[in-house]
Amino acid sequence: MLKAMVDAGELPPVDERLPAKPSVVDAVEVGEYGGVWHRAYRGPGDRWGPTKLLEERVLKYVPDSEGNITLVPAYIESYAVNEDSTEFTFTLLEGLKWSDGEPVTTEDVEFWYKDVFLNKALTPTIDPTFSPGGEPMKLEVKDDRTFTVSFAQPYVYFLNILAKDSTGEPSLDRPSFLFPKHYLSQYNDHYASADDLAKAAEEFGVQRWSDLWGSKGPVTSWWQNPDLPVITAWKIETPAPGNVVSMVRNPYYWAVDQEGNQLPYIDRIEHRLFEAADSFNLMIVQGQIDMQMRYVNSSDFTFYKENEEKGGYHVGTWKSANVWSFVPNLNVQDEQLNKLFSNKDFRHALSVGIDRETINELGFSGLGEARSVSPISGSPYFNPEWETHWTEYDPDLANELLDQIGLSERDDDDFRLLPNGQRLQIVVEAYQDFASPILEIAADYYSDIGIELLPRIIDRTQWDDNRDNNNFQIQYTPVDRLSVVSADPRNIMGNDSYAQQYYAWYETDGEAGIEPPQDAVIRQIWADWEKASVAGSMEEADAALNKMIGAFVDEGYVIGLVGEVSIPVIVKNDFMNVRNGLVEDDITRGVGLGQTQQFWIDQSTQ
């Protein structure tokens, strides 16, 4: 594909496109070029699925030959850490280029730092993971390829955090420390006039120029903007919305395989729109999906296996680091439910009032295990006592706890009554079609202890909005980031989870959100993270982190149901280099851990 463009004079030769010393990706086997990777997506809100196919960090989690994850340099030549972990120095690859051929230099790094990271209009609050001890990280440019990041105190977890979340918002694929200054400065208030910014906002259909930025912003979301220069293996070609969204290879991608062939091997990725799980499964059986893990449901494992020959695929498995859970909203606006969700005994009753083994068998084909929300086995923070905390089905104990907290009165249908005389009803919402039977099973169990659970299946965009706007009671969701917890502890700290408004208060130092009570355990959780984030040694940091996790588990803030599920992975028989048995987690960027740029399609079978 690219040779034809070179021959036509539309593109420089490959030696001029690659860095002087490209990064090397050890492919499972050296592949061949060409082909289109066909997969499916759920609509414009499904931006994270495609994003995880191509994200790049300054350091990446990569599986070794045994499947264990290691940190390796990506688009940098080298990095160094000083003795007390207060300074981290990075040197970009020589000859690194954006997807439009423009050089990547520390001018782009300085633009990210001064004009975005420290720009209150774009980053009104700096995440605690990038301001340990309350002091934001500092950045100093050394030369056109080298820069140093420093902290006021030691930060032994910083490299892990970079590999997971890069340097955060406001963009979508979030390459660490890098934004293309030559393109994005026209949308930045440090460079563009107010009139020009207002025109840009109008052109892209947003209210304010700052709305152009962010993971949903029409300028900095690669998913929406074909003009945005990127450093990823593919870039958007035909954006959402549409029946088919397409991505095309980046001719300036900076990595090669072990024989020096520029990656990626695959020319394009196409995502076909689907609405219902049945439609997606039909696409699989008809051989329309080349490789996919997202939306491939464990409860349909037998169905997938039975149709392997018909669909020309085979079913692999990865181990999920997720725990499918009920997440009560500690900040729920309903005063009656707020008191209950904040009551540890009520959460205890919710936890022991449901039979997880039944949920596992009927909802996950028995491919998971009953467990709490805690680090998975194989994690450096795994604790078998945490794993089984409050997971034993005990309806008698659940009834006893509910009676003790003043919910002993019942109506004619045997449902418990709240102190105001209303029936105890709780709405639980999910965005996955396959959640319906699981929620119905849960509703039956809770009915047995006098709680009316009302399941709702809603659109993912609405589900996200409800969480962001504090407009939910309980959400059913996979809680992730349970492999390398030190790389992103924010779920445990309440962010995007059980106490979003408390976390907003914490993150903004009281300028937003809701202040938790003085005796709330979440305050201790935050304090433990603060100790971990400035600890002088890994041992000291891990001790504080384990204390934080233990407090979270003991409180039962989130009701874990089934986790460590063997996730089915659909792989067409001509789709190569997909490893089996890896860990799927948001920490390791989902399917991205499989190093998608080294996937290839065997053209000889087509």
PDB file of N, CA and C in Angstrom, residues 29 33 38 88 103 168 230 241 263 305 337 399 452 455 477 484 519 526 546 573 591 605:
ATOM      1  N   GLU A  29       5.374 -13.989  15.111  1.00  0.00           N
ATOM      2  CA  GLU A  29       6.116 -14.398  13.919  1.00  0.00           C
ATOM      3  C   GLU A  29       6.079 -13.236  12.931  1.00  0.00           C
ATOM      4  N   TYR A  33       2.271  -7.879   4.848  1.00  0.00           N
ATOM      5  CA  TYR A  33       1.476  -6.657   4.787  1.00  0.00           C
ATOM      6  C   TYR A  33       0.133  -6.873   4.084  1.00  0.00           C
ATOM      7  N   HIS A  38     -11.583  -6.553  10.267  1.00  0.00           N
ATOM      8  CA  HIS A  38     -13.006  -6.270  10.457  1.00  0.00           C
ATOM      9  C   HIS A  38     -13.403  -6.562  11.902  1.00  0.00           C
ATOM     10  N   PHE A  88      12.802  12.074  36.431  1.00  0.00           N
ATOM     11  CA  PHE A  88      12.666  11.073  35.374  1.00  0.00           C
ATOM     12  C   PHE A  88      13.026  11.755  34.055  1.00  0.00           C
ATOM     13  N   PRO A 103       8.206  16.660  12.220  1.00  0.00           N
ATOM     14  CA  PRO A 103       9.037  16.112  13.296  1.00  0.00           C
ATOM     15  C   PRO A 103       8.364  16.234  14.661  1.00  0.00           C
ATOM     16  N   GLY A 168      -2.909  11.698  30.942  1.00  0.00           N
ATOM     17  CA  GLY A 168      -4.314  12.010  31.114  1.00  0.00           C
ATOM     18  C   GLY A 168      -4.926  12.914  30.071  1.00  0.00           C
ATOM     19  N   VAL A 230      -1.094  12.154  14.676  1.00  0.00           N
ATOM     20  CA  VAL A 230      -0.963  11.173  15.757  1.00  0.00           C
ATOM     21  C   VAL A 230       0.372  10.449  15.613  1.00  0.00           C
ATOM     22  N   PRO A 241     -20.253   9.368  13.404  1.00  0.00           N
ATOM     23  CA  PRO A 241     -21.087   8.179  13.307  1.00  0.00           C
ATOM     24  C   PRO A 241     -21.149   7.654  11.876  1.00  0.00           C
ATOM     25  N   LEU A 263       6.083  -1.475  10.970  1.00  0.00           N
ATOM     26  CA  LEU A 263       4.748  -1.879  11.403  1.00  0.00           C
ATOM     27  C   LEU A 263       3.794  -0.689  11.239  1.00  0.00           C
ATOM     28  N   LYS A 305     -18.301 -21.635  20.473  1.00  0.00           N
ATOM     29  CA  LYS A 305     -17.550 -22.861  20.185  1.00  0.00           C
ATOM     30  C   LYS A 305     -18.288 -23.719  19.162  1.00  0.00           C
ATOM     31  N   LEU A 337     -32.101   6.626  50.328  1.00  0.00           N
ATOM     32  CA  LEU A 337     -31.089   5.697  49.820  1.00  0.00           C
ATOM     33  C   LEU A 337     -29.685   6.151  50.191  1.00  0.00           C
ATOM     34  N   ASN A 399     -30.975 -10.711  56.164  1.00  0.00           N
ATOM     35  CA  ASN A 399     -32.223 -10.297  56.814  1.00  0.00           C
ATOM     36  C   ASN A 399     -31.968  -9.734  58.208  1.00  0.00           C
ATOM     37  N   GLU A 452     -36.764  -4.496  46.615  1.00  0.00           N
ATOM     38  CA  GLU A 452     -37.220  -4.531  45.232  1.00  0.00           C
ATOM     39  C   GLU A 452     -36.162  -3.880  44.339  1.00  0.00           C
ATOM     40  N   PRO A 455     -34.360  -3.428  37.462  1.00  0.00           N
ATOM     41  CA  PRO A 455     -33.318  -3.380  36.429  1.00  0.00           C
ATOM     42  C   PRO A 455     -33.691  -2.456  35.278  1.00  0.00           C
ATOM     43  N   THR A 477     -21.612  -2.939  36.477  1.00  0.00           N
ATOM     44  CA  THR A 477     -20.488  -2.656  35.583  1.00  0.00           C
ATOM     45  C   THR A 477     -19.302  -3.535  35.946  1.00  0.00           C
ATOM     46  N   VAL A 484      -2.388  -4.222  38.257  1.00  0.00           N
ATOM     47  CA  VAL A 484      -1.334  -3.389  38.837  1.00  0.00           C
ATOM     48  C   VAL A 484      -2.017  -2.163  39.444  1.00  0.00           C
ATOM     49  N   ASP A 519     -15.767  11.402  59.574  1.00  0.00           N
ATOM     50  CA  ASP A 519     -15.402  10.037  59.973  1.00  0.00           C
ATOM     51  C   ASP A 519     -15.498   9.037  58.819  1.00  0.00           C
ATOM     52  N   TRP A 526      -7.893   7.996  50.897  1.00  0.00           N
ATOM     53  CA  TRP A 526      -7.135   9.061  50.227  1.00  0.00           C
ATOM     54  C   TRP A 526      -5.800   9.302  50.930  1.00  0.00           C
ATOM     55  N   ASN A 546      -1.377  -1.203  50.171  1.00  0.00           N
ATOM     56  CA  ASN A 546      -2.115  -2.361  50.682  1.00  0.00           C
ATOM     57  C   ASN A 546      -3.079  -1.955  51.792  1.00  0.00           C
ATOM     58  N   ASN A 573      -9.425 -17.760  11.405  1.00  0.00           N
ATOM     59  CA  ASN A 573      -8.317 -18.698  11.207  1.00  0.00           C
ATOM     60  C   ASN A 573      -7.177 -18.133  10.362  1.00  0.00           C
ATOM     61  N   VAL A 591      -7.098  -5.044  24.881  1.00  0.00           N
ATOM     62  CA  VAL A 591      -6.504  -5.828  23.797  1.00  0.00           C
ATOM     63  C   VAL A 591      -5.153  -5.260  23.366  1.00  0.00           C
ATOM     64  N   THR A 605      -4.943 -17.314   2.079  1.00  0.00           N
ATOM     65  CA  THR A 605      -6.179 -18.079   2.267  1.00  0.00           C
ATOM     66  C   THR A 605      -7.387 -17.352   1.700  1.00  0.00           C
TER      67      THR A 605
END
